[in-house]
XYZ file of C-alpha atoms in Angstrom:
210
model
C 0.000 0.000 0.000
C 1.241 3.544 -0.729
C 2.660 5.513 2.165
C 1.466 9.118 2.398
C 2.961 9.963 5.772
C 4.759 8.392 8.701
C 7.727 6.061 8.710
C 9.012 4.103 5.730
C 8.983 0.940 7.845
C 5.824 -0.414 9.399
C 4.504 -2.730 12.096
C 2.409 -5.696 10.950
C -0.504 -7.312 12.749
C -3.230 -9.825 12.015
C -6.746 -9.095 13.214
C -9.195 -11.625 14.604
C -11.822 -12.291 13.585
C -10.749 -11.769 9.958
C -13.026 -11.506 6.941
C -14.946 -8.526 5.596
C -18.324 -7.833 7.157
C -21.444 -7.359 5.071
C -21.799 -3.825 6.456
C -18.045 -3.159 6.367
C -18.206 0.552 5.517
C -20.853 1.432 8.089
C -19.093 -0.641 10.752
C -15.720 0.907 9.963
C -16.993 4.505 9.879
C -18.839 4.046 13.155
C -15.709 2.704 14.833
C -13.394 5.396 13.481
C -15.750 8.153 14.582
C -15.768 6.793 18.131
C -12.076 7.682 18.409
C -11.951 10.502 15.876
C -9.306 13.161 16.387
C -10.409 16.282 18.277
C -8.104 19.326 18.005
C -6.462 20.783 21.071
C -8.057 23.897 22.473
C -5.732 26.461 23.999
C -8.469 27.426 26.453
C -8.210 24.026 28.172
C -4.973 24.153 30.167
C -5.294 20.570 31.368
C -4.967 19.161 27.848
C -1.540 19.155 26.196
C -2.067 16.181 23.886
C -4.753 14.995 21.492
C -4.834 11.779 19.459
C -7.359 10.056 17.232
C -8.320 8.768 13.793
C -8.407 11.048 10.738
C -8.900 10.563 7.022
C -5.829 9.444 5.101
C -6.097 12.148 2.432
C -7.127 14.985 4.765
C -5.680 14.987 8.264
C -8.170 17.645 9.376
C -11.189 15.565 8.340
C -12.967 12.959 10.453
C -16.089 12.241 8.397
C -14.626 9.136 6.692
C -17.221 9.392 3.932
C -14.862 9.231 0.938
C -11.537 7.589 0.146
C -11.823 5.071 2.968
C -11.356 2.009 0.770
C -8.897 1.011 -1.931
C -9.869 -2.449 -3.074
C -10.116 -4.687 -0.016
C -7.974 -2.306 2.062
C -9.380 0.214 4.512
C -7.092 3.262 4.641
C -7.051 5.820 7.429
C -4.569 7.544 9.731
C -3.836 8.288 13.378
C -3.011 11.889 14.266
C -1.218 13.074 17.394
C -0.981 16.748 18.344
C 1.316 17.708 21.211
C 1.540 21.135 22.791
C 4.764 21.707 24.697
C 6.121 24.943 26.108
C 9.891 25.193 25.435
C 11.783 24.769 28.712
C 14.248 27.502 27.753
C 11.499 30.065 27.171
C 9.770 29.117 30.424
C 12.988 29.476 32.428
C 13.716 32.874 30.868
C 10.226 34.105 31.752
C 10.516 32.943 35.372
C 14.034 34.387 35.720
C 12.847 37.800 34.503
C 9.999 37.757 36.983
C 12.273 36.625 39.840
C 14.682 39.491 39.155
C 11.840 42.020 39.163
C 10.405 40.478 42.340
C 13.755 40.718 44.142
C 14.197 44.348 43.091
C 10.739 45.259 44.378
C 10.689 43.281 47.631
C 14.363 43.230 48.539
C 14.424 39.433 48.662
C 14.264 36.550 46.190
C 10.883 34.835 45.762
C 10.140 31.814 47.948
C 9.717 28.322 46.571
C 5.932 28.476 46.633
C 5.842 31.930 45.052
C 8.177 30.778 42.321
C 6.124 27.631 41.665
C 2.926 29.666 41.316
C 4.579 32.083 38.915
C 6.077 29.239 36.896
C 2.645 27.729 36.305
C 1.224 31.140 35.381
C 4.086 31.660 32.934
C 3.557 28.210 31.448
C -0.107 28.953 30.786
C 0.780 32.335 29.290
C 3.383 30.863 26.958
C 1.055 28.004 26.090
C -1.265 30.450 24.345
C 1.575 31.386 21.973
C 2.838 27.901 21.136
C 1.596 26.000 18.096
C 1.130 22.275 18.717
C 3.350 19.840 16.849
C 1.500 17.306 14.727
C 2.437 13.747 13.728
C 0.447 11.352 11.566
C 0.794 7.599 11.040
C -0.888 5.845 8.113
C -2.855 2.657 8.739
C -3.943 0.066 6.167
C -6.244 -2.832 7.016
C -7.035 -5.670 4.645
C -10.505 -6.634 5.800
C -10.443 -9.891 3.816
C -7.199 -11.306 5.232
C -7.100 -9.348 8.496
C -3.613 -7.970 7.773
C -2.940 -4.592 9.410
C 0.038 -2.332 8.644
C 0.844 0.686 10.826
C 3.400 3.021 9.270
C 5.277 4.284 12.313
C 8.387 3.196 14.224
C 7.440 4.386 17.724
C 6.398 1.398 19.843
C 4.355 3.672 22.104
C 2.385 5.010 19.137
C 1.877 1.522 17.706
C 0.515 0.341 21.051
C -1.803 3.358 21.238
C -3.198 2.741 17.759
C -3.712 -0.996 18.248
C -5.427 -0.406 21.598
C -7.796 2.089 19.970
C -8.590 -0.295 17.100
C -9.267 -3.186 19.459
C -11.534 -0.984 21.568
C -13.707 0.501 18.817
C -13.830 -2.467 16.429
C -14.001 -5.326 18.923
C -11.103 -7.202 17.326
C -7.834 -8.614 18.615
C -4.596 -7.611 16.902
C -1.694 -10.063 16.971
C 1.855 -8.983 16.029
C 3.143 -10.694 12.889
C 6.683 -11.916 13.585
C 8.444 -15.240 14.018
C 8.583 -14.882 17.789
C 4.977 -13.743 18.134
C 3.685 -16.504 15.864
C 5.634 -19.133 17.802
C 4.317 -17.783 21.081
C 0.706 -17.938 19.885
C 1.293 -21.490 18.645
C 2.899 -22.340 22.020
C 6.023 -23.701 20.368
C 8.952 -24.539 22.669
C 11.902 -22.155 22.543
C 14.141 -24.951 21.269
C 12.034 -25.148 18.115
C 13.179 -21.654 17.152
C 16.886 -22.511 17.251
C 18.979 -23.384 14.195
C 18.544 -26.866 12.784
C 21.295 -29.464 12.916
C 21.905 -28.991 9.200
C 22.328 -25.250 9.634
C 24.671 -25.720 12.589
C 26.740 -28.095 10.458
C 26.930 -25.600 7.615
C 27.957 -22.831 9.991
C 30.695 -25.009 11.491
C 31.924 -26.019 8.059
C 32.057 -22.387 6.981
C 34.121 -21.439 10.022
C 36.547 -24.342 9.454
C 37.069 -23.361 5.844
C 37.621 -19.764 6.842
C 40.328 -20.715 9.352
C 42.068 -22.925 6.796
């Protein structure tokens, strides 16, 4: 599937139960809208992060009416907005206030006074900071159950898979040799090199030393 944004590498999962539903579009849209992205509002000081599903072609859109499917693949994205006040700017603001406070009162501000002012300064600077935005593409083959998440951050992958499991009522299993063996309850010894491979490796080393 084409990558529009996010990492070049991706994490693979298989979803259970697999197989397209008769009402696939309605079911998918309903689920995506349950965890649709809602922009951060500067007026809400308690919120510094927002995350949710958006359309693949328009990261500001959450209607999911068009462009949701390409063949048997459902295509959408996960958007994360983070608002963070630069530590350097916050320190400079507090230092300026502390200097003015000391000049006016003849003493440096106390710990509590400084903490109160620091929070006030953080809220003031917060109004001037634009949130950073990151988007990860997601493709889901509804016929085979194969899911690809185009991002390298394990934390983000876990967040996306948890959201998908919650809103769609599916279970996502990592697709890897180790994960597959674990699900099949294979003993660890079964994952080791075979006797033939060990023999080839030993032969290669002997020839190299000769």
